[in-house]
Coordinates of C-alpha atoms in Angstrom, one line a residue:
X502 CA 144.8 -275.2 145.7
X503 CA 145.6 -277.7 148.5
X504 CA 149.1 -279.0 149.3
X505 CA 148.5 -282.4 147.7
X506 CA 147.1 -280.9 144.6
X507 CA 150.2 -278.7 144.1
X508 CA 152.6 -281.5 145.1
X509 CA 151.6 -284.2 142.7
X510 CA 153.6 -282.8 139.7
X511 CA 156.7 -283.0 141.9
X512 CA 155.9 -286.5 142.8
X513 CA 155.4 -287.3 139.2
X514 CA 158.8 -285.8 138.4
X515 CA 160.5 -287.7 141.1
X516 CA 158.9 -290.9 139.8
X517 CA 160.3 -290.3 136.3
X518 CA 163.7 -289.5 137.8
X519 CA 163.6 -292.7 139.8
X520 CA 162.9 -294.8 136.6
X521 CA 165.6 -293.1 134.7
X522 CA 168.0 -293.7 137.7
X523 CA 167.2 -297.4 137.6
X524 CA 167.9 -297.6 133.9
X525 CA 171.2 -295.7 134.4
X526 CA 172.1 -298.2 137.2
X527 CA 171.3 -301.1 134.9
X528 CA 173.6 -299.6 132.3
X529 CA 176.4 -299.1 134.8
X530 CA 176.0 -302.7 136.1
X531 CA 176.1 -304.1 132.5
X532 CA 179.4 -302.2 131.7
X533 CA 181.3 -302.2 135.0
X534 CA 179.9 -304.6 137.6
X535 CA 181.5 -307.9 136.5
X536 CA 185.2 -307.2 136.9
X537 CA 187.8 -310.0 136.9
X538 CA 189.3 -308.9 140.3
X539 CA 192.3 -311.2 139.8
X540 CA 190.3 -314.1 138.4
X541 CA 191.5 -315.8 135.2
X542 CA 188.6 -316.0 132.7
X543 CA 188.2 -316.5 129.0
X544 CA 187.3 -313.2 127.3
X545 CA 185.1 -315.0 124.7
X546 CA 183.0 -317.4 126.7
X547 CA 183.9 -316.2 130.2
X548 CA 184.8 -319.8 131.3
X549 CA 186.7 -319.9 134.6
X550 CA 190.4 -320.7 133.9
X551 CA 191.6 -320.5 137.5
X552 CA 192.8 -324.1 137.4
X553 CA 193.9 -324.1 133.8
X554 CA 197.4 -323.3 132.5
X555 CA 198.4 -322.1 129.1
X556 CA 197.0 -319.5 126.7
X557 CA 194.2 -321.6 125.2
X558 CA 190.6 -321.8 126.6
X559 CA 189.6 -325.5 127.0
X560 CA 185.9 -324.6 126.7
X561 CA 185.7 -322.6 123.5
X562 CA 189.3 -322.8 122.1
X563 CA 190.1 -319.1 122.3
X564 CA 193.9 -318.5 122.1
X565 CA 195.2 -315.4 123.9
X566 CA 198.3 -313.6 122.8
X567 CA 198.8 -311.9 126.2
X568 CA 198.0 -313.0 129.7
X569 CA 196.2 -309.7 130.4
X570 CA 193.5 -310.8 128.0
X571 CA 192.3 -313.3 130.7
X572 CA 191.7 -310.5 133.2
X573 CA 189.2 -308.3 131.2
X574 CA 186.0 -306.9 132.7
X575 CA 182.9 -308.6 131.3
X576 CA 180.7 -306.0 129.6
X577 CA 177.1 -306.7 128.5
X578 CA 176.8 -304.1 125.7
X579 CA 173.3 -305.2 124.6
X580 CA 171.8 -304.7 128.1
X581 CA 173.7 -301.4 128.6
X582 CA 172.6 -300.1 125.1
X583 CA 169.0 -301.0 125.7
X584 CA 169.0 -299.3 129.2
X585 CA 170.6 -296.2 127.9
X586 CA 168.3 -296.0 124.9
X587 CA 165.3 -296.5 127.2
X588 CA 166.5 -293.8 129.5
X589 CA 167.0 -291.4 126.7
X590 CA 163.6 -292.2 125.1
X591 CA 161.8 -291.8 128.4
X592 CA 163.5 -288.5 129.0
X593 CA 162.8 -287.1 125.6
X594 CA 159.1 -288.3 125.7
X595 CA 158.6 -286.9 129.2
X596 CA 160.3 -283.6 128.2
X597 CA 158.1 -283.3 125.1
X598 CA 154.9 -284.3 126.9
X599 CA 155.6 -281.9 129.8
X600 CA 156.3 -279.1 127.4
X601 CA 153.1 -279.7 125.4
X602 CA 150.6 -280.8 128.1
X603 CA 152.3 -280.7 131.5
X604 CA 153.3 -283.3 134.0
X605 CA 149.7 -284.3 134.7
X606 CA 149.3 -285.8 131.2
X607 CA 151.6 -288.6 132.3
X608 CA 149.2 -289.8 135.0
X609 CA 146.9 -292.7 134.4
X610 CA 143.2 -291.9 134.2
X611 CA 142.3 -293.7 137.4
X612 CA 144.7 -291.5 139.3
X613 CA 143.2 -288.4 137.7
X614 CA 139.8 -289.5 138.9
X615 CA 141.2 -289.9 142.4
X616 CA 142.7 -286.4 142.3
X617 CA 139.6 -284.6 141.0
X618 CA 138.5 -283.6 144.6
X619 CA 141.9 -282.1 145.2
X620 CA 141.6 -279.7 142.3
X621 CA 140.2 -276.4 143.5
X622 CA 138.9 -275.2 140.1
X623 CA 137.7 -276.6 136.7
X624 CA 140.5 -274.9 134.8
X625 CA 143.1 -276.9 136.7
X626 CA 145.6 -279.3 135.0
X627 CA 143.6 -282.3 136.2
X628 CA 140.3 -281.2 134.6
X629 CA 142.1 -280.0 131.5
X630 CA 143.7 -283.4 131.0
X631 CA 140.4 -285.2 131.6
X632 CA 138.7 -282.9 129.1
X633 CA 141.4 -283.8 126.6
X634 CA 141.0 -287.5 127.0
X635 CA 137.2 -287.3 127.0
X636 CA 137.2 -285.2 123.8
X637 CA 139.6 -287.7 122.1
X638 CA 137.5 -290.7 123.1
X639 CA 140.3 -291.8 125.4
X640 CA 138.0 -293.0 128.2
X641 CA 136.6 -296.5 128.5
X642 CA 133.0 -297.2 129.6
X643 CA 134.2 -298.1 133.0
X644 CA 136.2 -294.9 133.3
X645 CA 133.1 -292.9 132.2
X646 CA 131.1 -294.6 134.9
X647 CA 133.6 -293.7 137.6
X648 CA 133.9 -290.2 136.2
X649 CA 130.1 -289.6 136.3
X650 CA 129.9 -291.1 139.8
X651 CA 132.5 -288.6 140.9
X652 CA 130.6 -285.7 139.3
X653 CA 127.3 -286.8 140.8
X654 CA 128.8 -287.2 144.3
X655 CA 130.9 -283.9 144.2
X656 CA 133.3 -283.6 147.1
X657 CA 133.6 -282.1 150.6
X658 CA 134.0 -278.6 149.2
X659 CA 131.1 -278.6 146.7
X660 CA 127.9 -280.5 146.8
X661 CA 125.3 -280.5 144.0
X662 CA 123.8 -278.2 142.9
X663 CA 125.8 -275.4 144.6
X664 CA 127.6 -272.7 142.6
X665 CA 130.9 -274.4 143.4
X666 CA 129.6 -277.8 142.2
X667 CA 128.2 -276.3 139.0
X668 CA 131.5 -274.6 138.1
X669 CA 133.6 -277.7 138.9
X670 CA 131.5 -280.7 138.0
X671 CA 128.2 -279.5 136.5
X672 CA 129.9 -277.7 133.6
X673 CA 131.8 -281.0 132.8
X674 CA 128.6 -283.0 132.7
X675 CA 127.0 -280.3 130.5
X676 CA 129.9 -280.5 128.1
X677 CA 129.7 -284.2 127.6
X678 CA 126.0 -284.8 128.0
X679 CA 125.5 -286.3 124.5
X680 CA 128.6 -288.5 124.9
X681 CA 127.4 -289.7 128.4
X682 CA 124.0 -290.7 126.9
X683 CA 125.7 -292.5 124.0
X684 CA 127.7 -294.8 126.3
X685 CA 124.6 -295.5 128.5
X686 CA 126.0 -294.4 131.8
X687 CA 123.4 -291.7 132.4
X688 CA 121.6 -293.5 135.2
X689 CA 123.4 -291.7 138.1
X690 CA 122.5 -288.3 136.6
X691 CA 118.9 -288.8 137.5
X692 CA 119.7 -288.5 141.1
X693 CA 121.0 -284.9 140.7
X694 CA 118.7 -282.3 142.1
X695 CA 117.8 -279.4 139.8
X696 CA 119.2 -275.9 140.4
X697 CA 116.5 -273.2 140.6
X698 CA 117.2 -269.5 140.5
X699 CA 114.8 -266.6 140.3
X700 CA 115.2 -262.8 139.8
X701 CA 112.9 -259.8 139.5
X702 CA 113.2 -256.1 140.0
X703 CA 113.3 -254.7 143.5
X704 CA 110.9 -251.9 142.6
X705 CA 108.1 -252.1 139.9
X706 CA 106.1 -249.2 138.6
X707 CA 102.6 -249.1 140.2
X708 CA 99.8 -250.9 138.4
X709 CA 102.4 -252.6 136.0
X710 CA 102.3 -256.3 135.4
X711 CA 105.6 -257.8 136.6
X712 CA 107.8 -260.6 135.4
X713 CA 110.1 -263.1 137.2
X714 CA 113.0 -264.7 135.4
X715 CA 113.2 -268.4 136.4
X716 CA 116.4 -270.3 135.6
X717 CA 116.0 -274.0 136.0
X718 CA 119.1 -276.1 135.4
X719 CA 119.4 -279.9 135.5
X720 CA 121.9 -282.5 134.6
X721 CA 119.5 -285.3 133.8
X722 CA 119.8 -287.6 130.8
X723 CA 119.0 -286.1 127.4
X724 CA 115.5 -287.4 126.8
X725 CA 113.9 -285.8 129.9
X726 CA 111.0 -283.4 129.7
X727 CA 110.4 -281.0 132.6
X728 CA 107.2 -279.5 133.9
X729 CA 107.0 -276.6 136.3
X730 CA 104.0 -275.4 138.3
X731 CA 104.5 -272.0 139.8
X732 CA 102.1 -270.5 142.3
X733 CA 102.8 -266.8 143.3
X734 CA 102.0 -265.3 146.7
X735 CA 102.3 -261.6 147.5
X736 CA 103.5 -261.0 151.0
X737 CA 103.5 -258.0 153.3
X738 CA 106.4 -256.9 155.5
X739 CA 105.1 -259.2 158.3
X740 CA 104.9 -262.2 155.9
X741 CA 101.1 -262.0 155.7
X742 CA 99.7 -263.2 152.4
X743 CA 98.0 -260.2 150.7
X744 CA 97.0 -262.1 147.5
X745 CA 97.6 -265.4 145.8
X746 CA 98.0 -265.6 142.1
X747 CA 96.8 -268.4 139.8
X748 CA 99.2 -271.3 139.3
X749 CA 101.1 -271.2 136.0
X750 CA 102.2 -274.5 134.4
X751 CA 104.9 -274.5 131.7
X752 CA 107.1 -277.1 130.0
X753 CA 110.6 -277.5 128.8
X754 CA 111.6 -279.9 126.1
X755 CA 114.4 -282.4 125.8
X756 CA 116.7 -280.4 123.5
X757 CA 120.1 -279.1 124.7
X758 CA 119.1 -275.7 123.3
X759 CA 116.7 -275.2 126.2
X760 CA 119.1 -276.2 129.0
X761 CA 120.1 -272.7 130.0
X762 CA 117.4 -270.6 128.5
X763 CA 115.4 -269.0 131.3
X764 CA 111.6 -268.9 131.5
X765 CA 109.9 -265.5 131.9
X766 CA 107.0 -265.8 134.2
X767 CA 104.3 -263.1 133.7
X768 CA 102.4 -262.1 136.9
X769 CA 99.9 -259.4 137.7
X770 CA 100.7 -256.0 139.2
X771 CA 101.9 -256.0 142.8
X772 CA 99.4 -255.1 145.5
X773 CA 100.3 -251.8 147.0
X774 CA 101.5 -253.2 150.4
X775 CA 103.6 -256.0 148.8
X776 CA 107.2 -256.2 150.1
X777 CA 108.0 -259.8 149.1
X778 CA 107.0 -262.3 146.4
X779 CA 106.9 -266.0 147.2
X780 CA 106.9 -268.6 144.4
X781 CA 105.9 -272.1 145.3
X782 CA 107.5 -274.3 142.6
X783 CA 106.7 -278.0 141.9
X784 CA 109.0 -279.6 139.3
X785 CA 108.2 -282.9 137.6
X786 CA 110.0 -284.8 134.8
X787 CA 109.3 -287.7 132.5
X788 CA 111.3 -289.7 129.9
X789 CA 110.3 -288.6 126.4
X790 CA 110.0 -291.5 124.0
X791 CA 108.4 -290.1 120.9
X792 CA 111.5 -288.9 119.1
X793 CA 109.4 -287.8 116.0
X794 CA 107.9 -285.0 118.0
X795 CA 110.7 -283.8 120.2
X796 CA 110.1 -280.3 121.5
X797 CA 106.8 -279.8 119.9
X798 CA 104.5 -277.6 122.0
X799 CA 101.5 -279.9 121.0
X800 CA 103.0 -282.8 122.9
X801 CA 100.1 -284.2 125.0
X802 CA 100.9 -284.2 128.7
X803 CA 99.9 -287.4 130.4
X804 CA 99.8 -286.8 134.2
X805 CA 100.5 -290.5 134.9
X806 CA 103.8 -290.2 133.1
X807 CA 105.2 -287.4 135.3
X808 CA 107.6 -288.1 138.2
X809 CA 107.8 -285.4 141.0
X810 CA 111.5 -284.5 141.6
X811 CA 111.5 -281.2 143.5
X812 CA 109.3 -278.8 145.5
X813 CA 110.8 -275.4 146.4
X814 CA 109.6 -272.0 147.6
X815 CA 111.7 -269.0 146.5
X816 CA 111.1 -265.6 148.1
X817 CA 112.1 -262.4 146.4
X818 CA 112.2 -258.9 147.7
X819 CA 110.1 -256.6 145.5
X820 CA 107.6 -253.8 145.9
X821 CA 105.4 -251.4 144.0
X822 CA 106.8 -247.9 143.4
X823 CA 105.6 -244.8 141.8
X824 CA 104.8 -244.1 138.2
X825 CA 107.0 -245.5 135.4
X826 CA 108.8 -242.2 134.9
X827 CA 110.0 -242.3 138.6
X828 CA 111.2 -245.9 138.5
X829 CA 113.2 -245.7 135.2
X830 CA 114.5 -242.8 133.1
X831 CA 114.8 -242.9 129.3
X832 CA 118.0 -242.6 127.3
X833 CA 117.6 -241.6 123.7
X834 CA 120.7 -239.8 122.5
X835 CA 122.3 -240.5 119.1
X836 CA 125.3 -242.4 120.5
X837 CA 123.1 -244.8 122.5
X838 CA 120.8 -245.4 119.5
X839 CA 123.8 -246.1 117.3
X840 CA 125.0 -248.7 119.7
X841 CA 121.6 -250.4 119.8
X842 CA 121.6 -250.4 116.0
X843 CA 124.9 -252.2 116.0
X844 CA 123.4 -254.9 118.2
X845 CA 121.0 -255.7 115.2
X846 CA 123.7 -255.5 112.6
X847 CA 123.4 -259.2 111.8
X848 CA 121.2 -260.9 109.2
X849 CA 118.2 -263.0 110.2
X850 CA 118.4 -266.8 109.6
X851 CA 116.0 -268.6 107.3
X852 CA 115.1 -272.3 107.1
X853 CA 113.2 -273.7 104.1
X854 CA 110.8 -276.0 106.0
X855 CA 110.3 -275.7 109.7
X856 CA 108.1 -274.4 112.4
X857 CA 109.0 -270.7 112.9
X858 CA 111.4 -270.7 109.9
X859 CA 112.8 -267.2 110.5
X860 CA 114.9 -266.3 113.6
X861 CA 116.5 -263.0 114.5
X862 CA 120.1 -262.6 115.6
X863 CA 121.3 -260.0 118.1
X864 CA 124.7 -259.1 119.6
X865 CA 124.1 -257.4 123.0
X866 CA 127.8 -257.0 123.6
X867 CA 127.7 -254.2 120.9
X868 CA 125.9 -252.0 123.5
X869 CA 128.8 -252.2 125.9
X870 CA 129.4 -248.4 125.7
X871 CA 129.5 -245.7 128.3
X872 CA 126.4 -244.0 126.9
X873 CA 124.4 -247.0 128.0
X874 CA 125.8 -247.4 131.5
X875 CA 123.1 -248.4 134.0
X876 CA 120.6 -248.7 131.1
X877 CA 118.3 -251.6 130.2
X878 CA 117.7 -252.2 126.5
X879 CA 114.1 -253.5 126.0
X880 CA 112.8 -253.6 122.4
X881 CA 110.0 -254.9 120.3
X882 CA 111.4 -256.3 117.1
X883 CA 109.1 -256.8 114.1
X884 CA 109.6 -258.4 110.7
X885 CA 107.3 -256.6 108.3
X886 CA 106.2 -257.2 104.7
X887 CA 105.0 -253.8 103.8
X888 CA 102.8 -253.1 106.8
X889 CA 101.9 -256.7 107.7
X890 CA 103.7 -258.2 110.7
X891 CA 105.2 -261.6 110.1
X892 CA 107.0 -262.0 113.4
X893 CA 107.1 -259.9 116.6
X894 CA 109.7 -260.5 119.4
X895 CA 110.4 -258.8 122.7
X896 CA 114.1 -258.8 123.6
X897 CA 115.8 -257.3 126.6
X898 CA 119.3 -257.1 128.1
X899 CA 121.6 -254.8 130.1
X900 CA 123.8 -252.4 128.2
X901 CA 126.8 -250.3 129.2
X902 CA 130.4 -251.0 130.2
X903 CA 129.7 -251.5 133.9
X904 CA 128.1 -255.0 133.6
X905 CA 129.9 -257.6 135.7
X906 CA 132.6 -259.5 133.9
X907 CA 131.3 -262.9 132.7
X908 CA 127.6 -261.8 133.1
X909 CA 125.1 -262.7 130.4
X910 CA 123.7 -259.2 130.6
X911 CA 120.3 -260.7 131.7
X912 CA 119.5 -261.3 128.1
X913 CA 116.1 -262.7 127.4
X914 CA 113.5 -262.9 124.7
X915 CA 109.8 -263.6 124.2
X916 CA 108.0 -264.6 121.0
X917 CA 104.9 -262.5 120.9
X918 CA 103.5 -263.3 117.5
X919 CA 104.2 -265.3 114.3
X920 CA 102.4 -265.7 111.0
X921 CA 103.8 -269.1 109.8
X922 CA 102.4 -268.7 106.3
X923 CA 103.9 -265.2 105.9
X924 CA 107.2 -266.3 107.3
X925 CA 107.5 -269.0 104.7
X926 CA 107.2 -266.3 102.0
X927 CA 110.2 -264.3 103.2
X928 CA 112.2 -263.0 100.2
X929 CA 114.7 -260.2 100.3
X930 CA 114.7 -259.8 96.5
X931 CA 111.3 -258.2 96.2
X932 CA 112.2 -255.2 98.4
X933 CA 109.1 -255.4 100.5
X934 CA 110.6 -256.8 103.7
X935 CA 112.1 -254.8 106.6
X936 CA 112.9 -255.0 110.3
X937 CA 111.6 -252.5 112.8
X938 CA 113.1 -252.0 116.2
X939 CA 111.3 -249.9 118.9
X940 CA 112.3 -249.3 122.5
X941 CA 109.7 -250.4 125.0
X942 CA 110.2 -249.4 128.7
X943 CA 107.9 -252.2 129.9
X944 CA 110.1 -254.8 128.2
X945 CA 113.2 -253.1 129.5
X946 CA 112.0 -253.6 133.1
X947 CA 112.6 -257.3 132.6
X948 CA 116.4 -256.9 132.3
X949 CA 116.8 -256.1 136.0
X950 CA 117.2 -253.1 138.4
X951 CA 118.8 -250.7 135.9
X952 CA 117.5 -247.2 136.7
X953 CA 117.4 -246.2 132.9
X954 CA 116.1 -247.6 129.7
X955 CA 116.8 -246.9 126.0
X956 CA 114.0 -245.3 124.0
X957 CA 114.1 -245.0 120.3
X958 CA 113.1 -246.5 117.0
X959 CA 114.8 -247.5 113.7
X960 CA 114.0 -249.5 110.6
X961 CA 116.3 -251.3 108.1
X962 CA 115.9 -253.6 105.1
X963 CA 115.8 -257.3 105.9
X964 CA 119.0 -259.3 105.4
X965 CA 118.9 -263.1 105.4
X966 CA 121.4 -266.0 105.6
X967 CA 120.6 -269.7 105.5
X968 CA 120.3 -271.6 108.8
X969 CA 123.5 -273.2 110.0
X970 CA 121.7 -276.4 111.0
X971 CA 119.2 -278.8 109.5
X972 CA 116.4 -277.1 111.5
X973 CA 116.1 -274.1 113.8
X974 CA 116.6 -274.4 117.5
X975 CA 113.3 -275.5 119.1
X976 CA 111.6 -273.2 121.5
X977 CA 112.8 -274.0 125.0
X978 CA 109.6 -273.5 127.0
X979 CA 105.8 -273.6 126.3
X980 CA 102.5 -273.6 128.1
X981 CA 99.3 -275.6 127.6
X982 CA 97.9 -272.6 125.6
X983 CA 100.6 -272.8 122.9

């Protein structure tokens, strides 16, 4: 943290001390400043009696029994009491506020906005206080506009959409996206460039179709659809194009559920001499206006509506290796299988009326055991009624204890098959429904460069719980074929 960022609490403390000092000075002035200093004054009305003899005030009629009564100090008890009370109240308020929320909570919002670039991390006191005020509707529309302008601009240490900017400003925009849309200050967000990341294995088994995980993040207003056109090119060591794949077009809806969900791009097997894979990406967007069909794959795409926003080429190092058995080894011991079973120890969720009304729940963190170190878990999960498949899903992630702290374990999923009519008949009371989980090395390859994969199979009776929302989360991505 910079010098100014660490010094402002002390500046705030000195400011509070200065105000308290002024109040103490006022109290001292009110009690001791107006001394008689030999002057003769009436102690009731403070009329100057320098040229008056006798013991009676000619102004108010006060009669003194002793001459010393005309030499008293004038004390303004009301002003002194008010100053002392104000000083005590400020001190107690500041002490309580500092104890509960820190010195930064005393700063005005405008000063917090000025200090944002000085904060080196999003967990700093400045951002915490802005979060508190934003969550409690403590920001005016004008302050929201200035806050969004600051987030869009970034600062000298982090420009959008860098990792530093995402951690400091992008996360803040994500958190309050709905609130930003509601107060109609989303215009500046349209100027933010999207962040595009891609990942794939460094070595794929020979003659095996490959996948690339594309993570596309944006901070545009809520009602924005996204269209991506990806064209693969397989390159040699010298950069020569060995083969070009067919362009793949896919879409992302306007829902928040899809903001961080990656898209899994399926590509053909790598030519033998491939050393790098280049992806030419074209990203368009459009404002979605038909709120009755939000996130429906059947939404017609009208080319005239789309606005180009980005064109990037991402190059990944990857090559074709030997057979599957040489690229990845299987793990199938009982301890590893027990950990995978725990990952599915959660009931499925059921909605009464919706597209895809049954969704599976998993907990990949349950596979954080030493038996699955350096192991990818790739499974095919099926919902069965007797022997009929109602839903089939591929799921993959990295298991083990040695996954980097804070990593999402490269978790991903793919809906392979759904029988909508059969899903609406799901009923755990008839005893006919069960879940089957089978390890699949081809699916496990999608989780990354792990040298091992889990292989096994287990079945358990279906357990259901009602959906926690009015409707299930919409699917984040779709293609024209869906």
